[in-house]
Amino acid sequence: MKKLFWYFAAALVAAGCNSSTMKDNSEYIGPSSPEIVDGRMTPEVLLSLGRLSDPQISPDGESILYGVSYTSIEQNRSCRNLFITPASGGEKIQLTRSGKSISCARWSKDGGSIWYLQGGQLWKARLNGNVLGKAVKMSDVPAGIEEFCFSPDGEHILYVSQVRSAVEIPSESDPLLSKAKAYATEDLMYRHWDHWMTEINHSFVAPAGKKITPENSIDILGGPEVKYQLPNGPWGGLEELAWSPDSRYIAYSCKKLEGKQYAFSTGTKIYVYDLQTGDTSSLEGLCPAGYNTNPVWSPDGESLIWLSMERDGYEADKVDIFEVSILRDHDCEEDGHPELIGYNPNNLTWELPWNAASPVFSPDGKWIYFNALYKEGVQGIFRIATVGKTIEGPLTSYCETADFGTPFAFREDGTLLTTFSSMDFPTEIAALKPEDGFIDKITHENDAILSRLSPIRHEKRMIKTVDAQEMLTWVLYPPQFDSSKVYPAIEITLGGPQGTLSEDWSYRWNYRLMASQGYIVILPNRRGTTAFGQEWCEEISGDYIGLNMQDYLSAAKALKEEPYVGKMAACGASYGGYSVYYLAGIHGDVYDCFIAHAGIFNEEHMYMTTEEMWFPNWDNGGTPNEYSFTEGELGPRGDGITFGGIQQAGSPWSTKEEAVRHYANLPHKLVDKWHTPILCIHGGNDFRVPYDEAMAAFNAAQMMGVPSRLIVFPDENHWILQPQNALYWHRSYFSWLDRWLKNEK
């Protein structure tokens, strides 16, 4: 009967339901049917794929609500609409057909309505069977709403909006200057990644039963005069806040610092806001010194877990799951409200050699599930028993050709609902049986397109490094690979610098697309990658020019020994771009061309123009000196590492041996050895690695007489996001490679 119900619901939708959200919209963007010739994947095919995200289980556990973004190259934009599918698998139903993107869709507590964000405001629509009714606007917040969630009892809404920051604009000093555009500051962190810090995130609580306005919303940080960020910008979201099961408390992670201290410190701590009293309890004394994020309450409300890094000032420290017990001390209660106290701190994953991510409790509280990139070079699901604290996993070892997200829901039989992707396909929803690792794919968003493409083969190879270590390296082969032929090759230099080349699917660095253009693709997990233990990860900090560069050369030389590998390029972004610029000065004749996207070229200059200072301060030789700050101190202290009261052991003016060595061997100091064609690409709104890094590298190449090309996207940031820009990026990328690797001259 259930299958028949979904069939008839689908037929109703196809026939055109009497719903404002389903009316045809001239700006609506739907799925594409791209032209595919001889099974060849192209950039146009990549951009035509639907991008599935944010699955949400219904209160009765029967249905999954999710969004899919489709792209129009002609309109130069994407649009996201909502779908629903049975949690047990089956046909999907399209709920909305809007020309404006819909995000953050959530079920009401009774499952009878869908709430979502569109145009920066909150909307609510009744769900009749599987047809969405007319939407009603549920908020009027001038600054807009970026994300929201319900309290467990459904009585309140927690949402993220913006308040004014400390960066001054002209109209604040004189209303007559409303057309003047300038930014003024007297402290650091005046811009972040891709925007000037004129506004910052704050989080608010409002009643769910009436239209949300600033007047009926409570700023849990205390008000707009408080210049801390919640969630932490620019990428943090509501995963940094969590309702307690009884809907009384909100645990949140916050870096309660401003200006220079914010720029140099990663010290983010856990706090608990009491909705009844308006008081905030601090768990700072129980938190390690570094990042403490993603708090999660146990189902009984008697403990809190979160992700934690131990060392302040280090963004790539080992990530553990930290736990504290929670006590409501009635002996300390005032006005009938007991004081909330945390105690018994416990590191649950201290023995695990890999970074934990995205922890969730099972509904019965017996397990904590999380994911981790582990030594097989893939992201798997693990779990911790809450009694005994034993760790099991990966539960996904049955399928080591995909990366898995943490479960977003659980069936009554213990089956996990999660997302997964691989180098072969983008994100889909799947069911996982933890007892045997069996995977059942629930959604099939892109099967129709992917089934028309010629398959590629990829494998793991262990490459011997110069110090006799074994380095996991992925190798992808073109369709219809023939080992008797010779193919050009691309070696990918990873960004980060910490991260892992895994079974992840990317819409920028898409390895299947690269292989489909006739290239062998080489992905070395060099020093600094995170899936092979903290020691391997930390061998890159303070040693950008050392073993990790030799790891790239080892992988390149090993593959070039194969008779089927011909000319080779090295290509990478961010720190991967740094790697390209550095390898250009030391490789000899290993590579035949280079591509650097958003690459670091002159770190002396970048240290003084980037924004999150803990990143270069630690990695450029500052390790293991943790963050410290002395208010009011001017100039150098005289110890060679402290300036302006701030520990700057990784700065260009540090006398620390590792920093001196680092700055003496930067890519821009090796340009007199450049002789290999190079393409430099950058976004004009990239504030982490400012775009003049690419200009400087290109200018240097031109001055050396090296064949070179510069592409700057003035409206893009660290990534290239607009569809036509993305298409031009891909075409330029392959045009450069084809020119230097496929040309026999």
Short mmCIF file of N, CA and C in Angstrom, two decimals, residues 23-105:
data_model
loop_
_atom_site.label_atom_id
_atom_site.label_comp_id
_atom_site.label_asym_id
_atom_site.label_seq_id
_atom_site.Cartn_x
_atom_site.Cartn_y
_atom_site.Cartn_z
N LYS A 23 3.42 26.00 -8.48
CA LYS A 23 3.10 26.65 -9.73
C LYS A 23 4.36 26.84 -10.56
N ASP A 24 4.19 26.76 -11.87
CA ASP A 24 5.32 26.98 -12.75
C ASP A 24 5.86 28.39 -12.55
N ASN A 25 7.17 28.51 -12.54
CA ASN A 25 7.83 29.78 -12.35
C ASN A 25 8.81 29.96 -13.49
N SER A 26 8.75 31.10 -14.14
CA SER A 26 9.60 31.30 -15.31
C SER A 26 11.08 31.26 -14.96
N GLU A 27 11.41 31.51 -13.68
CA GLU A 27 12.80 31.48 -13.25
C GLU A 27 13.20 30.14 -12.63
N TYR A 28 12.28 29.20 -12.61
CA TYR A 28 12.56 27.88 -12.03
C TYR A 28 13.67 27.18 -12.82
N ILE A 29 14.58 26.55 -12.11
CA ILE A 29 15.65 25.77 -12.73
C ILE A 29 15.47 24.32 -12.31
N GLY A 30 15.29 23.46 -13.28
CA GLY A 30 15.10 22.05 -13.01
C GLY A 30 16.28 21.21 -13.46
N PRO A 31 16.15 19.90 -13.39
CA PRO A 31 17.25 19.02 -13.80
C PRO A 31 17.57 19.16 -15.28
N SER A 32 18.82 18.89 -15.62
CA SER A 32 19.29 19.00 -17.00
C SER A 32 19.43 17.62 -17.63
N SER A 33 19.44 17.63 -18.93
CA SER A 33 19.76 16.42 -19.69
C SER A 33 20.88 16.79 -20.66
N PRO A 34 22.11 16.79 -20.17
CA PRO A 34 23.22 17.30 -20.98
C PRO A 34 23.54 16.38 -22.16
N GLU A 35 24.10 16.97 -23.19
CA GLU A 35 24.58 16.18 -24.31
C GLU A 35 25.83 15.42 -23.89
N ILE A 36 25.83 14.12 -24.12
CA ILE A 36 26.98 13.27 -23.79
C ILE A 36 27.39 12.53 -25.05
N VAL A 37 28.61 12.73 -25.48
CA VAL A 37 29.11 12.12 -26.70
C VAL A 37 30.13 11.05 -26.33
N ASP A 38 29.88 9.85 -26.77
CA ASP A 38 30.80 8.72 -26.56
C ASP A 38 31.10 8.49 -25.08
N GLY A 39 30.12 8.77 -24.23
CA GLY A 39 30.28 8.52 -22.80
C GLY A 39 31.25 9.44 -22.10
N ARG A 40 31.62 10.55 -22.72
CA ARG A 40 32.68 11.41 -22.17
C ARG A 40 32.10 12.45 -21.21
N MET A 41 32.62 12.48 -20.02
CA MET A 41 32.25 13.50 -19.06
C MET A 41 32.94 14.80 -19.41
N THR A 42 32.19 15.90 -19.33
CA THR A 42 32.71 17.22 -19.64
C THR A 42 32.38 18.18 -18.50
N PRO A 43 32.96 19.38 -18.49
CA PRO A 43 32.56 20.36 -17.46
C PRO A 43 31.07 20.67 -17.49
N GLU A 44 30.48 20.69 -18.69
CA GLU A 44 29.05 20.95 -18.79
C GLU A 44 28.24 19.83 -18.12
N VAL A 45 28.70 18.60 -18.26
CA VAL A 45 28.03 17.48 -17.59
C VAL A 45 28.16 17.62 -16.08
N LEU A 46 29.34 17.97 -15.62
CA LEU A 46 29.56 18.15 -14.18
C LEU A 46 28.60 19.19 -13.60
N LEU A 47 28.45 20.32 -14.30
CA LEU A 47 27.59 21.39 -13.80
C LEU A 47 26.11 21.03 -13.89
N SER A 48 25.77 20.03 -14.69
CA SER A 48 24.36 19.64 -14.84
C SER A 48 23.88 18.72 -13.73
N LEU A 49 24.78 18.19 -12.93
CA LEU A 49 24.39 17.23 -11.89
C LEU A 49 23.62 17.93 -10.76
N GLY A 50 22.61 17.26 -10.24
CA GLY A 50 21.89 17.78 -9.09
C GLY A 50 22.71 17.63 -7.82
N ARG A 51 22.65 18.65 -6.98
CA ARG A 51 23.44 18.66 -5.74
C ARG A 51 22.51 18.48 -4.54
N LEU A 52 22.48 17.26 -4.02
CA LEU A 52 21.59 16.89 -2.92
C LEU A 52 22.22 17.29 -1.59
N SER A 53 21.39 17.81 -0.67
CA SER A 53 21.93 18.25 0.62
C SER A 53 20.86 18.29 1.69
N ASP A 54 21.31 18.31 2.94
CA ASP A 54 20.51 18.60 4.14
C ASP A 54 19.30 17.67 4.31
N PRO A 55 19.50 16.35 4.35
CA PRO A 55 18.36 15.45 4.57
C PRO A 55 17.82 15.56 5.99
N GLN A 56 16.49 15.51 6.12
CA GLN A 56 15.81 15.62 7.42
C GLN A 56 14.74 14.54 7.52
N ILE A 57 14.81 13.75 8.58
CA ILE A 57 13.84 12.67 8.77
C ILE A 57 12.54 13.24 9.35
N SER A 58 11.39 12.70 8.93
CA SER A 58 10.10 13.15 9.46
C SER A 58 9.92 12.65 10.89
N PRO A 59 9.07 13.31 11.69
CA PRO A 59 8.88 12.88 13.08
C PRO A 59 8.43 11.43 13.21
N ASP A 60 7.68 10.90 12.21
CA ASP A 60 7.26 9.50 12.30
C ASP A 60 8.28 8.54 11.71
N GLY A 61 9.39 9.07 11.20
CA GLY A 61 10.45 8.22 10.66
C GLY A 61 10.16 7.64 9.29
N GLU A 62 9.06 8.04 8.65
CA GLU A 62 8.64 7.43 7.40
C GLU A 62 9.21 8.11 6.16
N SER A 63 9.56 9.41 6.26
CA SER A 63 9.93 10.17 5.07
C SER A 63 11.20 10.98 5.30
N ILE A 64 11.91 11.25 4.22
CA ILE A 64 13.10 12.09 4.26
C ILE A 64 12.86 13.32 3.40
N LEU A 65 13.03 14.48 4.00
CA LEU A 65 12.95 15.76 3.31
C LEU A 65 14.36 16.21 2.98
N TYR A 66 14.59 16.68 1.77
CA TYR A 66 15.93 17.14 1.40
C TYR A 66 15.82 18.16 0.27
N GLY A 67 16.92 18.82 -0.03
CA GLY A 67 16.95 19.78 -1.11
C GLY A 67 17.89 19.35 -2.21
N VAL A 68 17.61 19.81 -3.43
CA VAL A 68 18.50 19.57 -4.56
C VAL A 68 18.67 20.89 -5.31
N SER A 69 19.91 21.25 -5.58
CA SER A 69 20.22 22.44 -6.39
C SER A 69 20.50 22.02 -7.81
N TYR A 70 19.87 22.70 -8.75
CA TYR A 70 20.15 22.52 -10.17
C TYR A 70 20.72 23.83 -10.73
N THR A 71 21.56 23.71 -11.73
CA THR A 71 22.30 24.84 -12.25
C THR A 71 21.88 25.17 -13.68
N SER A 72 21.76 26.47 -13.95
CA SER A 72 21.55 26.96 -15.31
C SER A 72 22.78 27.75 -15.72
N ILE A 73 23.53 27.24 -16.69
CA ILE A 73 24.69 27.98 -17.18
C ILE A 73 24.22 29.26 -17.87
N GLU A 74 23.11 29.16 -18.61
CA GLU A 74 22.60 30.32 -19.33
C GLU A 74 22.22 31.45 -18.37
N GLN A 75 21.51 31.10 -17.27
CA GLN A 75 21.11 32.11 -16.29
C GLN A 75 22.23 32.45 -15.31
N ASN A 76 23.31 31.67 -15.34
CA ASN A 76 24.47 31.89 -14.47
C ASN A 76 24.10 31.83 -12.99
N ARG A 77 23.30 30.84 -12.64
CA ARG A 77 22.93 30.68 -11.24
C ARG A 77 22.41 29.26 -11.00
N SER A 78 22.31 28.93 -9.72
CA SER A 78 21.70 27.67 -9.30
C SER A 78 20.45 27.99 -8.51
N CYS A 79 19.57 27.02 -8.40
CA CYS A 79 18.34 27.19 -7.62
C CYS A 79 18.05 25.88 -6.90
N ARG A 80 17.71 25.97 -5.62
CA ARG A 80 17.49 24.80 -4.77
C ARG A 80 16.02 24.65 -4.44
N ASN A 81 15.48 23.47 -4.68
CA ASN A 81 14.09 23.17 -4.33
C ASN A 81 14.02 21.92 -3.47
N LEU A 82 12.81 21.65 -2.96
CA LEU A 82 12.63 20.60 -1.95
C LEU A 82 12.00 19.35 -2.53
N PHE A 83 12.43 18.21 -1.98
CA PHE A 83 11.94 16.90 -2.38
C PHE A 83 11.67 16.08 -1.12
N ILE A 84 10.91 15.03 -1.30
CA ILE A 84 10.63 14.10 -0.22
C ILE A 84 10.68 12.69 -0.79
N THR A 85 11.16 11.75 0.00
CA THR A 85 11.23 10.36 -0.44
C THR A 85 10.98 9.45 0.75
N PRO A 86 10.45 8.25 0.53
CA PRO A 86 10.25 7.32 1.66
C PRO A 86 11.60 6.96 2.29
N ALA A 87 11.64 6.89 3.61
CA ALA A 87 12.88 6.54 4.29
C ALA A 87 13.31 5.11 3.98
N SER A 88 12.38 4.29 3.55
CA SER A 88 12.71 2.91 3.18
C SER A 88 13.14 2.79 1.73
N GLY A 89 13.12 3.91 0.99
CA GLY A 89 13.47 3.88 -0.42
C GLY A 89 12.24 3.92 -1.29
N GLY A 90 12.34 4.53 -2.45
CA GLY A 90 11.20 4.62 -3.35
C GLY A 90 11.27 5.87 -4.19
N GLU A 91 10.18 6.19 -4.87
CA GLU A 91 10.16 7.35 -5.76
C GLU A 91 10.20 8.65 -4.97
N LYS A 92 10.92 9.62 -5.50
CA LYS A 92 10.95 10.94 -4.87
C LYS A 92 9.77 11.77 -5.36
N ILE A 93 9.34 12.70 -4.51
CA ILE A 93 8.27 13.63 -4.85
C ILE A 93 8.85 15.04 -4.76
N GLN A 94 8.61 15.85 -5.78
CA GLN A 94 9.07 17.24 -5.73
C GLN A 94 8.02 18.09 -5.04
N LEU A 95 8.44 18.77 -3.96
CA LEU A 95 7.51 19.58 -3.17
C LEU A 95 7.42 21.01 -3.65
N THR A 96 8.50 21.58 -4.14
CA THR A 96 8.50 22.98 -4.55
C THR A 96 9.09 23.11 -5.95
N ARG A 97 8.67 24.15 -6.63
CA ARG A 97 9.15 24.43 -7.97
C ARG A 97 9.33 25.95 -8.07
N SER A 98 10.16 26.46 -7.21
CA SER A 98 10.33 27.91 -7.09
C SER A 98 11.51 28.39 -7.91
N GLY A 99 11.46 29.65 -8.32
CA GLY A 99 12.58 30.26 -9.02
C GLY A 99 13.59 30.87 -8.07
N LYS A 100 13.28 30.89 -6.76
CA LYS A 100 14.20 31.38 -5.74
C LYS A 100 14.57 30.22 -4.82
N SER A 101 15.83 30.11 -4.51
CA SER A 101 16.31 28.97 -3.73
C SER A 101 15.64 28.89 -2.37
N ILE A 102 15.39 27.65 -1.96
CA ILE A 102 14.82 27.34 -0.66
C ILE A 102 15.87 26.56 0.13
N SER A 103 16.07 26.93 1.39
CA SER A 103 17.11 26.29 2.20
C SER A 103 16.58 25.98 3.59
N CYS A 104 17.36 25.19 4.32
CA CYS A 104 17.11 24.92 5.74
C CYS A 104 15.67 24.46 6.00
N ALA A 105 15.18 23.54 5.20
CA ALA A 105 13.82 23.04 5.39
C ALA A 105 13.76 22.11 6.59
#
